[in-house]
mmCIF file of C-alpha atoms and ligand atoms in Angstrom:
data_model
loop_
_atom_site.group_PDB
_atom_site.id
_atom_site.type_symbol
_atom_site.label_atom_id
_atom_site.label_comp_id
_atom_site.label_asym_id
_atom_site.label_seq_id
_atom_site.Cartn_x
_atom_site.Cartn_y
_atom_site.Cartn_z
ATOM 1 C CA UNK A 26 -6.863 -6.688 27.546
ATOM 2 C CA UNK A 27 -7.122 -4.179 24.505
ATOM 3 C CA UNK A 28 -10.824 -2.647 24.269
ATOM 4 C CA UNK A 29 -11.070 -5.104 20.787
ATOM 5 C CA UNK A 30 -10.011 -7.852 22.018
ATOM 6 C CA UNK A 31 -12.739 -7.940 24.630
ATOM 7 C CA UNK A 32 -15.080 -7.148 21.849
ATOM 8 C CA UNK A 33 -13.609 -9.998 20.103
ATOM 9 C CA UNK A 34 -13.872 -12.681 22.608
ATOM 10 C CA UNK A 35 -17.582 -11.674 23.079
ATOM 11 C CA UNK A 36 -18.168 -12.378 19.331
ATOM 12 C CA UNK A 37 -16.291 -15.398 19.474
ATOM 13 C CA UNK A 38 -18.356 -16.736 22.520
ATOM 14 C CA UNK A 39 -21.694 -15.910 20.891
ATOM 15 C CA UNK A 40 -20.481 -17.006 17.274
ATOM 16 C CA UNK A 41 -17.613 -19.363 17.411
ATOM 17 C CA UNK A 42 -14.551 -18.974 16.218
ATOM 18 C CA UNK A 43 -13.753 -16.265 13.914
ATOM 19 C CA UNK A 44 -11.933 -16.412 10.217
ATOM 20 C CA UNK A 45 -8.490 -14.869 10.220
ATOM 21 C CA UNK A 46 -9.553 -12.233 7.512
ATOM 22 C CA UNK A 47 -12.838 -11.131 9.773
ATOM 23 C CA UNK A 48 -10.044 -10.819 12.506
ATOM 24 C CA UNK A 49 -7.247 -8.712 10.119
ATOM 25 C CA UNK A 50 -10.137 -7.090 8.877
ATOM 26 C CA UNK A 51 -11.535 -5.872 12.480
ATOM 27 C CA UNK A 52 -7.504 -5.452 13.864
ATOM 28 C CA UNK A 53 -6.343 -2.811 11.170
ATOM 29 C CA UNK A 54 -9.993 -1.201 10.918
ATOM 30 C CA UNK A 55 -9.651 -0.582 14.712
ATOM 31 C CA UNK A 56 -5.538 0.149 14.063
ATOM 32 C CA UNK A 57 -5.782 2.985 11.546
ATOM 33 C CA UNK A 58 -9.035 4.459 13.054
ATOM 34 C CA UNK A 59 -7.281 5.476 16.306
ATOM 35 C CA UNK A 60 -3.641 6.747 15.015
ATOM 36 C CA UNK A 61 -0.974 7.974 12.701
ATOM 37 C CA UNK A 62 0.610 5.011 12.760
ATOM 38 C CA UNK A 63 3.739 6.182 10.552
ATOM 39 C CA UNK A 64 7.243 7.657 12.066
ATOM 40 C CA UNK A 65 10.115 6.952 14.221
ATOM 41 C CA UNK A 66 7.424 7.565 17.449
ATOM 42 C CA UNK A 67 4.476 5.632 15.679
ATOM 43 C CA UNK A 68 4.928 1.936 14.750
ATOM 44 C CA UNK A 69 6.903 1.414 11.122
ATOM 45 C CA UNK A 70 8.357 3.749 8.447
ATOM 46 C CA UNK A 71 7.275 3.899 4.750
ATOM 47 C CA UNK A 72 9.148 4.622 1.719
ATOM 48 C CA UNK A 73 7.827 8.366 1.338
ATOM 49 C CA UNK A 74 8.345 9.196 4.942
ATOM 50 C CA UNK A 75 12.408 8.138 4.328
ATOM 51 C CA UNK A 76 12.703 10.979 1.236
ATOM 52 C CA UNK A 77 11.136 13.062 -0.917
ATOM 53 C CA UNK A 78 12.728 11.369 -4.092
ATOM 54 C CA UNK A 79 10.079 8.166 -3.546
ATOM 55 C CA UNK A 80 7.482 10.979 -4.814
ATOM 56 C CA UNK A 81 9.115 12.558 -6.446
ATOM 57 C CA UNK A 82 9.980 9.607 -9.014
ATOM 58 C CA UNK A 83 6.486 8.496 -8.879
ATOM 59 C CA UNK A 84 5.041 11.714 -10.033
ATOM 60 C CA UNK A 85 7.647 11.847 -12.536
ATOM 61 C CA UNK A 86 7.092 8.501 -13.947
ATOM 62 C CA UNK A 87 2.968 9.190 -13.713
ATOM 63 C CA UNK A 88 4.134 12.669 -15.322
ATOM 64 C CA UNK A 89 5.548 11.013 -18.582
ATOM 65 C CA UNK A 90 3.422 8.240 -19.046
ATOM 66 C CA UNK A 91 0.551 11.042 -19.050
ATOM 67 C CA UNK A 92 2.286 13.061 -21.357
ATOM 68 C CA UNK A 93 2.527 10.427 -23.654
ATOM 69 C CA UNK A 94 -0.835 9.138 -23.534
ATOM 70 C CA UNK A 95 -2.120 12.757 -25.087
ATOM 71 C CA UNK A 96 -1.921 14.826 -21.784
ATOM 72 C CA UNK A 97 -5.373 14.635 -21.622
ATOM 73 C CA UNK A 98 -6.879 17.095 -18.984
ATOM 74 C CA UNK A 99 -10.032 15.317 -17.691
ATOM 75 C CA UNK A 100 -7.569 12.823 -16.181
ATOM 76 C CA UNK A 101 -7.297 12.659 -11.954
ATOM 77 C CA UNK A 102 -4.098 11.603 -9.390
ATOM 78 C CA UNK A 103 -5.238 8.860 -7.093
ATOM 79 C CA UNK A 104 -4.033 7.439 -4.297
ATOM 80 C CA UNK A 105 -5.572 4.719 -2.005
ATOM 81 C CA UNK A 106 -4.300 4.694 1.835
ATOM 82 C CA UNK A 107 -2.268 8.060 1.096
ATOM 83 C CA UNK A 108 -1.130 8.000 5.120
ATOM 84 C CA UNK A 109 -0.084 11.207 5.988
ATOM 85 C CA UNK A 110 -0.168 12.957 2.120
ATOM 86 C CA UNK A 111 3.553 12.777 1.917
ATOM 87 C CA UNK A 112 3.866 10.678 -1.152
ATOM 88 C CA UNK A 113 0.887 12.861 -2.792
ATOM 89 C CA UNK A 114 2.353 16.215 -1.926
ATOM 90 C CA UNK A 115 5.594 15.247 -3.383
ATOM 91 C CA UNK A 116 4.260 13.610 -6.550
ATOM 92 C CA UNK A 117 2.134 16.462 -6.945
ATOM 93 C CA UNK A 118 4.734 19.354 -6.998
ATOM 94 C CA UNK A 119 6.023 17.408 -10.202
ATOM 95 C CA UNK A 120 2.995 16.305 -11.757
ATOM 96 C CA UNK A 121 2.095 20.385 -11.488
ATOM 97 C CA UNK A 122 5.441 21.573 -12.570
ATOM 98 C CA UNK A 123 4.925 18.896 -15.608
ATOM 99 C CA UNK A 124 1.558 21.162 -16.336
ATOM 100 C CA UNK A 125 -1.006 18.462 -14.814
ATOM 101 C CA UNK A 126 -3.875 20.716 -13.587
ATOM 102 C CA UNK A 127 -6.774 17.912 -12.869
ATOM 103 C CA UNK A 128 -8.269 17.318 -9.565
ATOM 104 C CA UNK A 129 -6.850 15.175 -6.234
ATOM 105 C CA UNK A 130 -8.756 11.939 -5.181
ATOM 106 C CA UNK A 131 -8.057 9.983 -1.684
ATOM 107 C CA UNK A 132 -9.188 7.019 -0.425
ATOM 108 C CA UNK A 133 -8.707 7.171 3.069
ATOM 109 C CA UNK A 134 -10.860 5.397 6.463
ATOM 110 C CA UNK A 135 -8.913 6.568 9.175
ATOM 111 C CA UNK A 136 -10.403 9.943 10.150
ATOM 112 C CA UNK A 137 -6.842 10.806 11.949
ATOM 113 C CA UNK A 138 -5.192 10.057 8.651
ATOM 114 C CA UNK A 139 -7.440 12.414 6.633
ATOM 115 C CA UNK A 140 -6.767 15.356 9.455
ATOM 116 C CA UNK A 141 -3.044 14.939 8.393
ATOM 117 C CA UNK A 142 -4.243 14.662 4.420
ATOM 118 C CA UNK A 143 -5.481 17.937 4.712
ATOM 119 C CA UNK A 144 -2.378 19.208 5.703
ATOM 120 C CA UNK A 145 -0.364 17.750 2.794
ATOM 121 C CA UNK A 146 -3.149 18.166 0.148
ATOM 122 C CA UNK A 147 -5.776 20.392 1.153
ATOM 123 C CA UNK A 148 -7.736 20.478 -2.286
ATOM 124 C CA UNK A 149 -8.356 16.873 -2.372
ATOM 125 C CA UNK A 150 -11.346 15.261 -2.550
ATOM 126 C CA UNK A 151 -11.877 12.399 0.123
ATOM 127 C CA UNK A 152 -13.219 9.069 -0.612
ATOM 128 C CA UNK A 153 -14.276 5.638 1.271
ATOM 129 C CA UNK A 154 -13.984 3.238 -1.298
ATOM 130 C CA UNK A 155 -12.380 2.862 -4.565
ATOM 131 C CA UNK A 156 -15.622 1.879 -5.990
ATOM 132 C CA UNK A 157 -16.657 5.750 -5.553
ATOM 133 C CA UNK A 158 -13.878 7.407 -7.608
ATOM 134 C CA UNK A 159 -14.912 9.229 -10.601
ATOM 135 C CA UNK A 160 -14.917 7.415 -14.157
ATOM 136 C CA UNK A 161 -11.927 9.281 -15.493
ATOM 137 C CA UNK A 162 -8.002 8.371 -16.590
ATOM 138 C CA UNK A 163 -6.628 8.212 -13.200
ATOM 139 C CA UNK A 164 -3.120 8.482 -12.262
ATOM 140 C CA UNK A 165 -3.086 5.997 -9.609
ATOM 141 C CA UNK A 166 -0.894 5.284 -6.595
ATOM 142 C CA UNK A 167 -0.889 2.260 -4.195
ATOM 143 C CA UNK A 168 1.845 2.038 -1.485
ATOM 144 C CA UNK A 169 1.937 0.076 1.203
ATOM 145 C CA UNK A 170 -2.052 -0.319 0.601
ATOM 146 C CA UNK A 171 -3.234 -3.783 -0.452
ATOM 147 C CA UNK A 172 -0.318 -5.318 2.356
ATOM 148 C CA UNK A 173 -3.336 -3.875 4.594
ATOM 149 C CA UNK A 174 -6.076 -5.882 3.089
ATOM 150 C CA UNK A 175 -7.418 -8.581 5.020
ATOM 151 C CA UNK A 176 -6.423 -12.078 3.877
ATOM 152 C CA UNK A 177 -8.200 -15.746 4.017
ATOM 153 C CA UNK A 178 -5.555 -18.445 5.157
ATOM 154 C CA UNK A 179 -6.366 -21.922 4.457
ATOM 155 C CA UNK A 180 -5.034 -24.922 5.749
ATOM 156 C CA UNK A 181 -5.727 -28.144 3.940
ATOM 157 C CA UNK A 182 -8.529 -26.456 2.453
ATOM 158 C CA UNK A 183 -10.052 -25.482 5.965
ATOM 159 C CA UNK A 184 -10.477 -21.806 6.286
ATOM 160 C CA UNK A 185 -8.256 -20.464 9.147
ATOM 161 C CA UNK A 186 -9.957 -19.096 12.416
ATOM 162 C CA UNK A 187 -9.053 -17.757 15.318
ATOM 163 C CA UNK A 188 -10.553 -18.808 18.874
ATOM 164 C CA UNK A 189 -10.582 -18.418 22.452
ATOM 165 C CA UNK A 190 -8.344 -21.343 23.970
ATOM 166 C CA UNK A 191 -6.691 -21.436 27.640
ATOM 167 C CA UNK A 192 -7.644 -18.012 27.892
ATOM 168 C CA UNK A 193 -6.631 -16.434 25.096
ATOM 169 C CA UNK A 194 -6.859 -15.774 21.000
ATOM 170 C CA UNK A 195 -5.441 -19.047 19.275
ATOM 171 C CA UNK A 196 -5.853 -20.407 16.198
ATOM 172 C CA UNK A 197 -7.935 -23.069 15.497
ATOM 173 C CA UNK A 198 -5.316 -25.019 13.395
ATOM 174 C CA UNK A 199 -1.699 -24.951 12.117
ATOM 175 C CA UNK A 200 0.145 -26.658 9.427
ATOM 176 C CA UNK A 201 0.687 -25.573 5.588
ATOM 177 C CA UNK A 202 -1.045 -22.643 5.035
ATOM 178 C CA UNK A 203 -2.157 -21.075 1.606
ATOM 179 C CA UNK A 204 -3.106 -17.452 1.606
ATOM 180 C CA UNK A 205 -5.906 -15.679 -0.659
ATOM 181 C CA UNK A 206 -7.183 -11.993 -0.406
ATOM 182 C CA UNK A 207 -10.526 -11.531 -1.894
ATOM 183 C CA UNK A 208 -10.453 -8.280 -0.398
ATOM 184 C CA UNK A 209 -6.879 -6.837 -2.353
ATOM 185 C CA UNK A 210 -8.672 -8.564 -5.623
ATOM 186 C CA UNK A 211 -11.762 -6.741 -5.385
ATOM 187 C CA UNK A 212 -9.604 -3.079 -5.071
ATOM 188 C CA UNK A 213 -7.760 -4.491 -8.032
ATOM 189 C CA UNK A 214 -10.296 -5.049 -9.962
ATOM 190 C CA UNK A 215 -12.053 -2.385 -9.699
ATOM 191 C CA UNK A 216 -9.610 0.100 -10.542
ATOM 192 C CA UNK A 217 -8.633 -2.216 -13.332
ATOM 193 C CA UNK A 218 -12.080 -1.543 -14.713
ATOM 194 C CA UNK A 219 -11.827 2.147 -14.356
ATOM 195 C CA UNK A 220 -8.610 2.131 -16.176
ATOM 196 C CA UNK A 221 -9.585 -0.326 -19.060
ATOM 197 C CA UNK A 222 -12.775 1.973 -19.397
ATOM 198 C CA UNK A 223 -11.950 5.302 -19.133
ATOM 199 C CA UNK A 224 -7.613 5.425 -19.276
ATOM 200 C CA UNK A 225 -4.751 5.716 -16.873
ATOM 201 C CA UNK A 226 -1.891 4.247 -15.449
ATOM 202 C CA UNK A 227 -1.847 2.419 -11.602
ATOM 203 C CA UNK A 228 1.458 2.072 -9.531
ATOM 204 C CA UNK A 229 1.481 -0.479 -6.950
ATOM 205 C CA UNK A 230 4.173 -0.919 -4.637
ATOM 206 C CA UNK A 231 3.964 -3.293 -2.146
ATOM 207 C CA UNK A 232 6.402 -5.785 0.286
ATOM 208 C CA UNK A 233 5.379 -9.579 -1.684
ATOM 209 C CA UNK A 234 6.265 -11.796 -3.852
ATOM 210 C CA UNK A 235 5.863 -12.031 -7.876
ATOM 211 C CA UNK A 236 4.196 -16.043 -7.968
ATOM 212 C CA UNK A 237 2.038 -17.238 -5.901
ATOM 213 C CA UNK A 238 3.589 -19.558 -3.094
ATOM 214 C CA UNK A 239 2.346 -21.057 -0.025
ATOM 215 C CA UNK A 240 3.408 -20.115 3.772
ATOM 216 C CA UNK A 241 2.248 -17.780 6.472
ATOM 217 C CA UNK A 242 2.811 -14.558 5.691
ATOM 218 C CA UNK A 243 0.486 -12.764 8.255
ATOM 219 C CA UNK A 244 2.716 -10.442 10.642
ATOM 220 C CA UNK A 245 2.401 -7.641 12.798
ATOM 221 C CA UNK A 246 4.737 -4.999 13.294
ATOM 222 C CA UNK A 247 4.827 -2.276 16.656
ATOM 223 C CA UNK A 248 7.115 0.174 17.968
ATOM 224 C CA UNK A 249 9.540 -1.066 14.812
ATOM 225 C CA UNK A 250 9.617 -4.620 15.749
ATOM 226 C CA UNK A 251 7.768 -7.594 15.279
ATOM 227 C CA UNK A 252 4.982 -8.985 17.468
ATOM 228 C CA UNK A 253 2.873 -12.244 17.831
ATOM 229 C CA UNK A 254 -0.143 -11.401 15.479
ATOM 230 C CA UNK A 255 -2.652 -12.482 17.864
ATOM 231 C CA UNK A 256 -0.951 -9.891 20.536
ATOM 232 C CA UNK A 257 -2.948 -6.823 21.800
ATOM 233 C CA UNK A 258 -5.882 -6.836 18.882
ATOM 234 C CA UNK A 259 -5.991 -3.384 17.566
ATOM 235 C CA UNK A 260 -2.732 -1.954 18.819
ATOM 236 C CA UNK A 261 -0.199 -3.552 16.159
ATOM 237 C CA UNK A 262 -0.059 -3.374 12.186
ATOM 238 C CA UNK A 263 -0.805 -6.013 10.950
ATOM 239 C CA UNK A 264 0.128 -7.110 7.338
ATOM 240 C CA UNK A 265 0.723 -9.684 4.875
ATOM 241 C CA UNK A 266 2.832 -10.270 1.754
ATOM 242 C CA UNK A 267 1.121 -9.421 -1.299
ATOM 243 C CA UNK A 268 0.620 -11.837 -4.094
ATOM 244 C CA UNK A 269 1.610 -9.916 -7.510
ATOM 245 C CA UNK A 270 0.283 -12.740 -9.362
ATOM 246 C CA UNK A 271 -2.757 -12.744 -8.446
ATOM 247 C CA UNK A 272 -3.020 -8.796 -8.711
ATOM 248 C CA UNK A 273 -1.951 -8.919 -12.314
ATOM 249 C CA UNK A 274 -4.749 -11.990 -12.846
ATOM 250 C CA UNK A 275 -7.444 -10.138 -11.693
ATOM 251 C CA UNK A 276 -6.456 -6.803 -13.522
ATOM 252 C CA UNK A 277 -6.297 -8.888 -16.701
ATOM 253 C CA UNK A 278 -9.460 -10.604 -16.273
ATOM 254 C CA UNK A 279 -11.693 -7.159 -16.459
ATOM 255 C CA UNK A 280 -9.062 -6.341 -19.189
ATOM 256 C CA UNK A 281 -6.643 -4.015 -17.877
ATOM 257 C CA UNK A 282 -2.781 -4.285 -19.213
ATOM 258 C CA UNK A 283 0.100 -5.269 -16.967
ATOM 259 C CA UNK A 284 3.976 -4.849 -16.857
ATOM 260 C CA UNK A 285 6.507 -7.162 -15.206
ATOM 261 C CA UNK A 286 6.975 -6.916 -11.559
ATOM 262 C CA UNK A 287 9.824 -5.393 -10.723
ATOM 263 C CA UNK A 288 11.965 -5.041 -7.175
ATOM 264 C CA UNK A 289 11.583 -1.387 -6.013
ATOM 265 C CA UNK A 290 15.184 -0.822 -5.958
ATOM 266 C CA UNK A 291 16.015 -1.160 -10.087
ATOM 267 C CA UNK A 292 12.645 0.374 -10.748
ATOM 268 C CA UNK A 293 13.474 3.426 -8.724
ATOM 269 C CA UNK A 294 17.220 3.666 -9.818
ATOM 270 C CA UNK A 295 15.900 3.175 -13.542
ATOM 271 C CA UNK A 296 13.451 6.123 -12.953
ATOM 272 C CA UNK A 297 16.500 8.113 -12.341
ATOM 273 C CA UNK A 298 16.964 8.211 -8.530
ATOM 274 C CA UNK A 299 20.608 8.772 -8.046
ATOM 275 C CA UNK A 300 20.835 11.497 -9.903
ATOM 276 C CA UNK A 301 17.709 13.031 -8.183
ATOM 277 C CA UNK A 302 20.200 11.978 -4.985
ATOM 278 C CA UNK A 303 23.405 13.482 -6.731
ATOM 279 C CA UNK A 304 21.599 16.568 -7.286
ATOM 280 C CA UNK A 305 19.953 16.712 -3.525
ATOM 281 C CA UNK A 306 22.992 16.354 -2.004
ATOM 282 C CA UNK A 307 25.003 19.327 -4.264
ATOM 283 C CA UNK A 308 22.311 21.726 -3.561
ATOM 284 C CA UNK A 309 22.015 20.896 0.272
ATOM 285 C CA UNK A 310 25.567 19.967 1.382
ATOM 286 C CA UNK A 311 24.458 19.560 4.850
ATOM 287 C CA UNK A 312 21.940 16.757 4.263
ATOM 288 C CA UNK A 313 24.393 14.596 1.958
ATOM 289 C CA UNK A 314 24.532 11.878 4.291
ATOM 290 C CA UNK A 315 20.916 12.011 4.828
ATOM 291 C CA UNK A 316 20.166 11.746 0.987
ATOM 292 C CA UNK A 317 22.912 8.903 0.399
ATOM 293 C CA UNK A 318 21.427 7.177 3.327
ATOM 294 C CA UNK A 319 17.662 7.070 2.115
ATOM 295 C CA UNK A 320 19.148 6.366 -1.065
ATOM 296 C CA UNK A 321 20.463 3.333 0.032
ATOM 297 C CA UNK A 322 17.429 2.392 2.297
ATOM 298 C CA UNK A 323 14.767 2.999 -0.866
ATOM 299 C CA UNK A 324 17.436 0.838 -2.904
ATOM 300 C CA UNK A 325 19.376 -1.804 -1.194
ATOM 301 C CA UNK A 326 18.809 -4.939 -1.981
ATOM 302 C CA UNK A 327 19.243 -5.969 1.871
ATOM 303 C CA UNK A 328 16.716 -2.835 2.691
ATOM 304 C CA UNK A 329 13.600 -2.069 0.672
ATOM 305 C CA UNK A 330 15.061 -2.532 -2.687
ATOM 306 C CA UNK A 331 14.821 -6.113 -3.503
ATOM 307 C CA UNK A 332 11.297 -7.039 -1.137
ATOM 308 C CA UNK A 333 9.177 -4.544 -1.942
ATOM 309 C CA UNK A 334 8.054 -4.597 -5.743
ATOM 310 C CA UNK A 335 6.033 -2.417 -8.440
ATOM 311 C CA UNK A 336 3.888 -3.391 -10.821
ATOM 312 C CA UNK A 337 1.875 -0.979 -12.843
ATOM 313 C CA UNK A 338 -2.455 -1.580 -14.300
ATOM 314 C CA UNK A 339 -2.725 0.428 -17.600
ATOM 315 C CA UNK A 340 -5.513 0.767 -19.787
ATOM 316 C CA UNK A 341 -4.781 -1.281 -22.775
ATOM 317 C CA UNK A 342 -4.676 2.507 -24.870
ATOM 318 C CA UNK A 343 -1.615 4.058 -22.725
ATOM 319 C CA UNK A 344 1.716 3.422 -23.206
ATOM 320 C CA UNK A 345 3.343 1.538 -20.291
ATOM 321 C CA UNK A 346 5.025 3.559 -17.576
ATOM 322 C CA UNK A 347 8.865 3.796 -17.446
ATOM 323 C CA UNK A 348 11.123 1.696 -15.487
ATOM 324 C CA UNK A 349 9.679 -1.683 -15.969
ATOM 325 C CA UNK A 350 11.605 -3.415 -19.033
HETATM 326 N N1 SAH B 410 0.659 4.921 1.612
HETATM 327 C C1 SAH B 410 1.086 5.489 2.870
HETATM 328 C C2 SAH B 410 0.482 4.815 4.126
HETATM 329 C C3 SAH B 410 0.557 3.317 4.212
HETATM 330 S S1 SAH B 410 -0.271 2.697 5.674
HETATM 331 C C4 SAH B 410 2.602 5.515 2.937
HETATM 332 O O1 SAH B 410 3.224 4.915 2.073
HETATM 333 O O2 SAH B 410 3.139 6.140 3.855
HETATM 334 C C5 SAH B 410 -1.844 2.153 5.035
HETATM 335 C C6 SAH B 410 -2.802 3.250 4.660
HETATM 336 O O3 SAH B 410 -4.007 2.657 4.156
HETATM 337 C C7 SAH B 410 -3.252 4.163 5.784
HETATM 338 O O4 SAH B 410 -3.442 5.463 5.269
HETATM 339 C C8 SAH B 410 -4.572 3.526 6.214
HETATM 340 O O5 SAH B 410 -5.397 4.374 6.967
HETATM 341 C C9 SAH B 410 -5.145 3.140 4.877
HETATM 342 N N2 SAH B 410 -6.130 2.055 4.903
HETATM 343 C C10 SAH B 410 -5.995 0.839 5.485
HETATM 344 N N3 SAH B 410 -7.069 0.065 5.230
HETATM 345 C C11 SAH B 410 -7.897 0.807 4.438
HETATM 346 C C12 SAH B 410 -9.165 0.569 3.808
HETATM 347 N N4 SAH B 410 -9.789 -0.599 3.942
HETATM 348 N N5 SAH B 410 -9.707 1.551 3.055
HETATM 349 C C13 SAH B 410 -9.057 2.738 2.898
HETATM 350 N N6 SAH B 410 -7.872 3.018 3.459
HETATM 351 C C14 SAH B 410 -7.294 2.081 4.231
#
């Protein structure tokens, strides 16, 4: 029995069963604290640990959009649940080259996830919570962040819970479940109201869907495969699809502005990926397979391209980002 899930079961027996966002909540909290998580060794692979060119086309797209909201030089690059710094570090060396000079902001909670932040970006600034960022225009990046969040699952209009039954973590009920994250619209919001105050653009990239729909999305993911979410509490990732719907309702409602959600394979390509590829691959003939295989992994529509999606938060005063009409 993992060290949480013995902590879990106590809880349980003294309080009843538990809601399955107190339990996602308490899982990944426990997760992230104790490992990188990321790499062929760890437990899944994100889009900036398969290339360079997935920061690099974010910083170029936050590049441009900056430049044509006025370049203006109070303005900060963001990034909530940066991992281990790789999509910063590469966004960064564009952003720079592109003559952005303002300051680095993480929000990070894993303490063996900032040790490798440091690494990749050592003059950040570290944060806990997106409520603590400074009020500037931030150029904002969110990947693979809110999927994180914990979730509420209702069935029937019973909140979800998990319990002990014939000796181990069950759920309390089954049947057609409808999922709701309080917790993603509250990081949503609040950046939304940073950006409709003080400026900026937000890119969030994410495996979900653009409407709301019903269904269990709640999975967990270790060693590369998937797992029985209630499995070994604290050892797995454990995510859920993201509702872009509801992430573009509750940046609208505190007045933010935002673009169509669009699959992360024609978003990237329309940002200009291949020829980042074509251009990879002439100056390091070696690694052309390597660059024509992570281009087809960011892109495919059987890979990353068509699940995972992009929407961007602007403040109503900047110009929308590229790639999304
Ligand atoms: N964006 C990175 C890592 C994705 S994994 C990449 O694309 O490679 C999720 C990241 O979010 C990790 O860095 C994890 O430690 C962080 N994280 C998870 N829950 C968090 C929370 N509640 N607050 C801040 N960071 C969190």
């Amino acid at each position: 029995m993992t060290p949480l899930e013995r902590a879990l079961r106590e809880r349980i027996a003294a309080e009843g069963p538990i809601t399955v966002e107190t339990y996602m909540d308490a899982c990944n909290a426990y997760y992230y604290a104790t490992r990188d998580p990321l790499g062929a060794r760890g437990d899944f692979i994100t889009a900036p640990e398969i290339s360079q060119m997935f920061g690099e086309m974010i910083g170029a797209a936050l590049a441009d959009c900056w430049k044509r909201a006025g370049a203006p030089e109070d303005a900060v690059y963001v990034e909530l649940g940066p991992g281990r710094g790789t999509l910063a570090a590469d966004a960064l060396r564009v952003l720079r080259t592109a003559g952005f000079g303002g300051e680095v902001h993480l929000v990070e909670t894993s303490p063996v996830l900032r040790e490798q932040q440091v690494r990749s970006v050592p003059d950040a600034v570290w944060h806990d919570s997106v409520d603590d960022l400074p009020g500037r225009p931030l150029l904002l990046v969110a990947n693979e962040f809110l999927d994180a969040l914990p979730i509420r699952q209702h069935v029937a209009g019973i909140e979800r819970r998990v319990t002990v039954a014939a000796g181990g973590l069950a759920f309390d009920r089954d049947g057609e479940i409808v999922e709701t994250s309080p917790a993603r619209e509250a990081v949503v919001r609040s950046i939304a109201t940073c950006l409709a105050a003080k400026g900026g653009v937000a890119l969030v990239i994410d495996y979900g869907h653009e409407r709301f729909a019903s269904g269990d999305t709640l999975q967990a993911v270790r060693g590369h495969r998937f797992a029985p979410v209630l499995a070994d509490p604290g050892e797995q990732d454990l995510t859920s699809h993201v509702d872009f719907e509801a992430v573009a309702e509750a940046a609208n409602f505190v007045g933010a502005t935002t673009t169509a959600v669009v699959p992360q394979g024609e978003w990237l390509i329309r940002l200009g990926i291949e020829a980042r590829a074509q251009a990879l691959s002439r100056a390091h003939a070696d690694r052309a397979d390597d660059v024509g295989n992570a281009l087809e992994r960011l892109t495919g529509r059987d890979q990353m391209g068509e699940l995972f999606k992009v929407i961007a938060i602007h403040s109503p005063d900047w110009p929308a980002p590229a790639g999304f009409e």
